[in-house]
XYZ file of C-alpha atoms in Angstrom:
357
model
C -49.355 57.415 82.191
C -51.148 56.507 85.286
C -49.873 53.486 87.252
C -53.454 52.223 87.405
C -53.500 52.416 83.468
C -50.413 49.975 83.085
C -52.191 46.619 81.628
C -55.019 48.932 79.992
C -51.958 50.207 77.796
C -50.340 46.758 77.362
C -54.190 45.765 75.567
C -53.824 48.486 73.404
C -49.588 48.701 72.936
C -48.376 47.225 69.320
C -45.375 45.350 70.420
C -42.665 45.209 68.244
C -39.072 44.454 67.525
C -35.681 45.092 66.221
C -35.937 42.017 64.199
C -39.623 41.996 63.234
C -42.964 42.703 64.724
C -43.954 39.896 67.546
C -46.252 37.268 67.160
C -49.521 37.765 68.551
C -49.243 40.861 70.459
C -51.383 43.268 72.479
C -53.006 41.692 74.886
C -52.919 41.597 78.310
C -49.979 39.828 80.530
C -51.694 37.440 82.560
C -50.928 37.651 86.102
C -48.966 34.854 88.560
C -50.386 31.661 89.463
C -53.225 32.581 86.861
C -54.908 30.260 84.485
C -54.617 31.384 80.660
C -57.460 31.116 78.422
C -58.827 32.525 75.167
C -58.827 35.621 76.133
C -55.070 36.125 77.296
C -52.526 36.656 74.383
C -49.019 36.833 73.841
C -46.598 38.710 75.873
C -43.343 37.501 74.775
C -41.558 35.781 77.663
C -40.041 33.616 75.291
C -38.209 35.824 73.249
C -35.430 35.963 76.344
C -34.267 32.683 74.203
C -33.758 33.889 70.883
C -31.961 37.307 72.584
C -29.622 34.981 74.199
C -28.981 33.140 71.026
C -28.323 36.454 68.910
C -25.816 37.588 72.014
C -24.215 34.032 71.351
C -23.636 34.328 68.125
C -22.241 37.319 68.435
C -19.715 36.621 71.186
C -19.067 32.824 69.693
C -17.333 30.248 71.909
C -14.621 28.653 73.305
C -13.923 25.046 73.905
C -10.005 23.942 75.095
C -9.576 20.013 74.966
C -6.865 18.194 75.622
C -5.401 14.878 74.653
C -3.277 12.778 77.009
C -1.523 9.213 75.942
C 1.436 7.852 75.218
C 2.516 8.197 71.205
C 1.085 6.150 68.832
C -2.286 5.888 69.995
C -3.875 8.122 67.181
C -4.226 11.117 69.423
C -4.085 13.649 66.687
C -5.912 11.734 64.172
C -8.957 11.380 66.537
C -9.011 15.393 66.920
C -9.170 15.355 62.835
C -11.687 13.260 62.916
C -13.817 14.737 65.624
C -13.662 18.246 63.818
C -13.369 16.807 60.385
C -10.325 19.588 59.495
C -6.976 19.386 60.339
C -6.708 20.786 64.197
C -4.052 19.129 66.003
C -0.649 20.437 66.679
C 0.581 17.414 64.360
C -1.142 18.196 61.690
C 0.742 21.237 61.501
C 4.466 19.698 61.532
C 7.203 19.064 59.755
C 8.273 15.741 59.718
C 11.534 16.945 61.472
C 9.635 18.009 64.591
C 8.126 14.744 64.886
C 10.314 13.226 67.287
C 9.426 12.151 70.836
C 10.490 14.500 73.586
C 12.574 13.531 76.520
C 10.495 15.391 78.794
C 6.754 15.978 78.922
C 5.972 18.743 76.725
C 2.416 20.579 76.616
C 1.661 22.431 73.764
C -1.385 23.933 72.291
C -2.652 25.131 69.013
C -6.219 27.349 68.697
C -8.435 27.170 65.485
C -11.300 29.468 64.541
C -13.947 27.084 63.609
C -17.367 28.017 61.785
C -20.403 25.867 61.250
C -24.226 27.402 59.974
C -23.218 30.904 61.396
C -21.945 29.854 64.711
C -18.122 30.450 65.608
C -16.259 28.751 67.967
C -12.057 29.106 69.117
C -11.153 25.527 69.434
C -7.914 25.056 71.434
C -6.522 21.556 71.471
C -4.145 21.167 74.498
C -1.459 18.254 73.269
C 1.377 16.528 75.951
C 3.565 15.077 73.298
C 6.208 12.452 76.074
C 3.089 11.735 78.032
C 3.955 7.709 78.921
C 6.710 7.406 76.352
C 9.816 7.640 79.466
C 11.938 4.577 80.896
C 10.418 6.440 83.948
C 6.980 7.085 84.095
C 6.812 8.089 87.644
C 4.722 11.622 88.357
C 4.499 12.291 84.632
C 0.661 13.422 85.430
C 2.725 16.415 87.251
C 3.094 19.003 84.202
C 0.053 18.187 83.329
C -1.476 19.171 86.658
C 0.747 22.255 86.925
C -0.484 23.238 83.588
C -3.937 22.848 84.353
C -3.482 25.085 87.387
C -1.631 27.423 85.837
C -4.702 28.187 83.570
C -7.338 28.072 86.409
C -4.358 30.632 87.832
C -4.598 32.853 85.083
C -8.631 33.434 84.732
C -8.359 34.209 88.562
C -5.833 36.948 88.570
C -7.957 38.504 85.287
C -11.328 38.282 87.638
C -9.890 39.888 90.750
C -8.692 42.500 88.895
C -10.035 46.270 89.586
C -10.478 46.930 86.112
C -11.027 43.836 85.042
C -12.116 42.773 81.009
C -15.310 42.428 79.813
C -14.818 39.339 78.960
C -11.747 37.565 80.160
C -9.988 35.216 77.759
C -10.927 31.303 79.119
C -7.619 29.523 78.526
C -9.034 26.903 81.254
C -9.352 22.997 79.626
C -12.933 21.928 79.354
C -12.386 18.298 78.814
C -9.263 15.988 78.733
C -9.226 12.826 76.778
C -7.370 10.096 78.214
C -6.113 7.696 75.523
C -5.697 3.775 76.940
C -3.671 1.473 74.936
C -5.650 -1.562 73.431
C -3.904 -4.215 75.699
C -7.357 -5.880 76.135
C -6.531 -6.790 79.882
C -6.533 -3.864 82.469
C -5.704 -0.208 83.377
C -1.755 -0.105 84.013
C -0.588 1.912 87.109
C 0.100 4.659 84.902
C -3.454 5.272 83.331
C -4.402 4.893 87.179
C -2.533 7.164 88.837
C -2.714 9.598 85.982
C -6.791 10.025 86.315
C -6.827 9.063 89.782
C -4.799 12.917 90.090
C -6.419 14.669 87.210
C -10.028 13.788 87.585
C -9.899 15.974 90.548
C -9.301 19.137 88.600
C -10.488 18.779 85.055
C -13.136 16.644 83.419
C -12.117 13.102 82.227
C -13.315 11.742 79.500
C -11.131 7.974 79.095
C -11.317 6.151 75.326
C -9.908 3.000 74.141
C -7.422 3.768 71.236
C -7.722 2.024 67.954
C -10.381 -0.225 68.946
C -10.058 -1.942 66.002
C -6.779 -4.206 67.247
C -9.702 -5.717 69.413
C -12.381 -8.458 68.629
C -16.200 -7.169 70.329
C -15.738 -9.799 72.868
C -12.255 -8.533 73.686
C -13.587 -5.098 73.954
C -16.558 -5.528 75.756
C -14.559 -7.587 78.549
C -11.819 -4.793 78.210
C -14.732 -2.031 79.301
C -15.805 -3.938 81.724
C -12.344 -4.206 83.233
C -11.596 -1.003 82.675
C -14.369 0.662 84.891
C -14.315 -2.111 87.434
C -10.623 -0.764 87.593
C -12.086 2.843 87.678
C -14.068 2.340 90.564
C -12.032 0.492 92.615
C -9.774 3.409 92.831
C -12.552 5.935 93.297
C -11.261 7.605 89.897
C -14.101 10.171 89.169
C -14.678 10.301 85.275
C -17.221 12.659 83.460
C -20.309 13.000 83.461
C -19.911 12.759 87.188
C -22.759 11.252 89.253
C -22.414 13.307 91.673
C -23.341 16.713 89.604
C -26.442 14.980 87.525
C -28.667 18.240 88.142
C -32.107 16.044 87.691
C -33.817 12.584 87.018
C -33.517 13.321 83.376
C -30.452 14.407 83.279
C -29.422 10.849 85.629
C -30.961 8.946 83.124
C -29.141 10.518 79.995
C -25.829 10.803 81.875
C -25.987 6.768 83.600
C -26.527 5.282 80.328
C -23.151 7.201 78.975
C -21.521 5.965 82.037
C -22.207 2.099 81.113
C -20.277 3.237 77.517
C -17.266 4.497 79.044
C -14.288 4.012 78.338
C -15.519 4.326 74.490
C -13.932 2.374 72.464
C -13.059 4.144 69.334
C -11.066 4.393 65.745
C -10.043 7.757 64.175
C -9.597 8.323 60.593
C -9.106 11.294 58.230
C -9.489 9.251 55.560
C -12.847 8.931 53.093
C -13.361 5.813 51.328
C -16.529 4.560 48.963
C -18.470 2.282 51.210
C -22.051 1.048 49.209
C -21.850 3.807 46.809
C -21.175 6.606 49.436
C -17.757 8.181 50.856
C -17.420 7.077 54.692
C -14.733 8.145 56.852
C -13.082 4.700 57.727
C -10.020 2.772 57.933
C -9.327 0.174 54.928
C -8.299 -2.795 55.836
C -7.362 -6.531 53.890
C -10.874 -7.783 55.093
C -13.173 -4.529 54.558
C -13.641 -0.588 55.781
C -13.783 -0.236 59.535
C -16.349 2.691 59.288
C -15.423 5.348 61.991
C -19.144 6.713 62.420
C -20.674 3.196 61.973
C -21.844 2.821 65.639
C -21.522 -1.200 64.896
C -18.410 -0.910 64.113
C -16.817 1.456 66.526
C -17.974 4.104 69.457
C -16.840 7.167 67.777
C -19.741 8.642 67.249
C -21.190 8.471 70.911
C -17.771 10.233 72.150
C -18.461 13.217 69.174
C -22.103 13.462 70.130
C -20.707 14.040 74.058
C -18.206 16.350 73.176
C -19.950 18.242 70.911
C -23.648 17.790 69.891
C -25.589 17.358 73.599
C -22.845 17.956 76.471
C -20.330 20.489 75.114
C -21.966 23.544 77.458
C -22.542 21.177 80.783
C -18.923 20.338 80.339
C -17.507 23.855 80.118
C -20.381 24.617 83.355
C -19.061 21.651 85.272
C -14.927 22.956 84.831
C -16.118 26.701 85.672
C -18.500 26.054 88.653
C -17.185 22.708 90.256
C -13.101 22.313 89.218
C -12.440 25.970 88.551
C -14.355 27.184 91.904
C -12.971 24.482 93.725
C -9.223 26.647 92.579
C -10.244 29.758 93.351
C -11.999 29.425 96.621
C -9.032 27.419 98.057
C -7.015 30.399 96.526
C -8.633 33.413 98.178
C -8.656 31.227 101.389
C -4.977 30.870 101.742
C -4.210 34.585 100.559
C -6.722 35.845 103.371
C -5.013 33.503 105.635
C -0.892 33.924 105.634
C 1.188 35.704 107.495
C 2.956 39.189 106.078
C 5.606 38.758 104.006
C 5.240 35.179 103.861
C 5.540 33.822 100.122
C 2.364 33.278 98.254
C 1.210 29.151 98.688
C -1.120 27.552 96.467
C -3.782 25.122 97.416
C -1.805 21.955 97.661
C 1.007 23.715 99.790
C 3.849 24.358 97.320
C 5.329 27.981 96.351
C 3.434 29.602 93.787
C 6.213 29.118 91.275
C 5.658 25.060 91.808
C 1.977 24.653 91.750
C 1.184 21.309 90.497
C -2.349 20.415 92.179
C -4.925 21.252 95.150
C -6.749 18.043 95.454
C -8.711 17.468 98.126
C-alpha cells in the first residue's frame, strides 16, 4: 500500500474486533483541530476504555487498609460492615486469642473479594495494643516502621534487574483512625498519632460508635475535632493540596466539611418497615447503619470504595510512596563506602520508623 493511499483504505477498511464488529466503521479519521460533520464516521478512539477495563478485570485489584484505635471502638465490626463479609483479623479468632497485647502488634489478614465479575485482594492491616498501654508515648512508632517497611519492600522489587511483571503492592492505601466518642476534643494521643502518620499514608479519621452521642454533641464534636486538626497542621485525606481540578475541589471540600465521620458499624440485619436493615437494636428503636440520618456510614463506604478507592491508591503511590523512594535513592547515591545503609529519617536500616519531612 502506498503511503498516499492510507485514509483512502481506512474509507474502504471493515473494522472489526476480537469481541465484535465496531460500531459505525469505515470512514475516514478526521484529522487534528478539525471540525466533524456528517460526513466523518467512527474511528474508534474510544474503545482504549473498554480495553483498559477488560485488562482490569483480568489483572483485578488490590486495596490494603488499615485500622488504628484503641480496643473497643468497633474496629473490626466497621470492616464487616464496610465489606458486608467477615474480613477482619477478629473475625477469624478464637476467643482465646482475644486478649489485649502488651505491646503494639500489627497484623494483617488478605481476602479475595468478588462483586459483578470484578476481583479484588482486600488486605486489612489491624494494630491490636494501639492506645490500650499505661504508656502511650511513641506508640504511632510500629506503625510508622511498618508502613515503611512496605514502601521498603515495593522499592527493592522495582530496582531490581529482573524485576516482576507485576510486583506484589503490600503498601497501605488508606488508614482509618478510630477517635473515641468523648464528645470534647482530640487527646494528645490521636494528635500526635496523625500529626506523624499523615505524612506517609492517607488518613482517613472517624468517630467510633457515634451512636453514644446526641446530633448536637456530634456536630460540636466535628467541629472540635477539625479545629483541633488544623491547628496542628495534621494533613487528612482528600488532601487540598493534591485536588487535581475545580471539580475535583468541589467534590473533595465538601467531604472535608464531613470529616471526622461520625459512624456506627453493625453486622447485624434487623426488619426495619418491612425490610432487613443493617442496624444496631436498641431499647428505643434500630440505629440504621446506612440511614444517612442516622449515622455517616455510608459517606465513609462511598469514599473508600464507590468514588475515591483508585485516587486513594494514586495519591499513596505517586505522593507518599515517591516521597520514600526518592529520599531513598538520594541517600544511597550519597554515603560514603562501607558506611551502613540510612533511611530517610536518619536511623539504620534495621530501625526505620519514618522520613517525614
Amino acid at each position: 500500500m502506498k503511503r498516499g493511499s492510507h485514509t483512502v483504505s481506512l474509507q474502504k477498511e471493515k473494522h472489526t474486533s476480537f469481541y465484535g464488529n465496531m460500531a459505525d466503521v469505515g470512514k475516514t479519521p478526521v484529522a487534528r483541530n478539525e471540525k466533524t460533520n456528517s460526513e466523518f464516521g467512527y474511528v474508534g478512539i474510544d474503545a482504549i476504555l473498554e480495553q483498559m477495563r477488560r485488562k482490569a478485570m483480568k489483572q483485578g485489584f488490590e486495596f490494603n487498609i488499615m485500622v488504628v484505635g484503641q480496643s473497643g471502638l468497633g474496629k473490626s465490626t466497621l470492616m464487616n460492615t464496610l465489606f458486608k463479609s467477615k474480613v477482619s483479623r477478629r473475625s477469624l479468632m478464637t476467643s482465646e486469642e482475644e486478649r489485649i497485647p502488651k505491646t503494639i502488634e500489627i497484623k494483617s489478614i488478605s481476602h479475595d473479594i468478588e462483586e459483578k465479575g470484578v476481583r479484588m485482594k482486600l488486605t486489612v492491616i489491624d494494630t491490636p495494643g494501639f492506645g490500650d498501654q499505661i504508656n502511650n508515648e511513641n506508640c504511632w512508632q510500629p506503625i510508622m516502621k511498618f508502613i515503611n517497611v512496605q514502601y521498603e519492600q515495593y522499592l527493592q522489587e522495582e530496582i531490581n534487574i529482573e524485576r516482576k511483571k507485576r510486583i506484589p503492592d503490600s503498601r497501605v492505601h488508606c488508614c482509618i483512625y478510630f477517635i473515641p466518642p468523648t464528645g470534647h476534643c482530640l487527646r494528645p494521643i490521636d494528635i500526635e498519632f496523625m500529626r506523624h502518620l499523615s505524612k506517609v499514608v492517607n488518613i482517613v479519621p472517624v468517630i467510633a460508635k457515634a451512636d453514644t452521642l446526641t446530633l448536637e454533641e456530634r456536630d460540636f464534636f466535628k467541629q472540635k475535632i477539625r479545629e483541633d486538626l488544623r491547628a496542628n497542621e495534621i494533613d487528612i485525606y482528600p488532601q487540598k493540596e493534591f485536588d487535581e481540578d475545580a471539580e475535583d475541589r468541589i467534590i473533595n471540600e465538601k467531604i472535608r466539611e464531613m470529616i471526622p465521620f461520625a459512624v456506627v458499624g453493625s453486622d447485624q440485619e434487623y426488619q426495619v418497615n418491612g425490610k432487613r436493615l443493617l442496624g444496631r437494636k436498641t431499647r428505643w428503636g434500630t440505629v440504621e447503619v446506612e440511614n444517612t440520618a442516622h449515622c455517616e456510614f455510608a459517606y465513609l463506604r462511598d469514599l473508600l470504595i464507590r468514588t475515591h478507592m483508585q485516587n486513594i491508591k494514586d495519591i499513596t503511590s505517586s505522593i507518599h510512596y515517591e516521597m520514600y523512594r526518592v529520599r531513598r535513592l538520594n541517600e544511597n547515591n550519597t554515603q560514603p563506602n562501607g558506611q551502613q545503609a540510612i533511611h530517610a529519617n536518619g536511623v539504620p536500616e534495621h530501625e526505620v520508623l519514618s522520613h517525614e519531612m
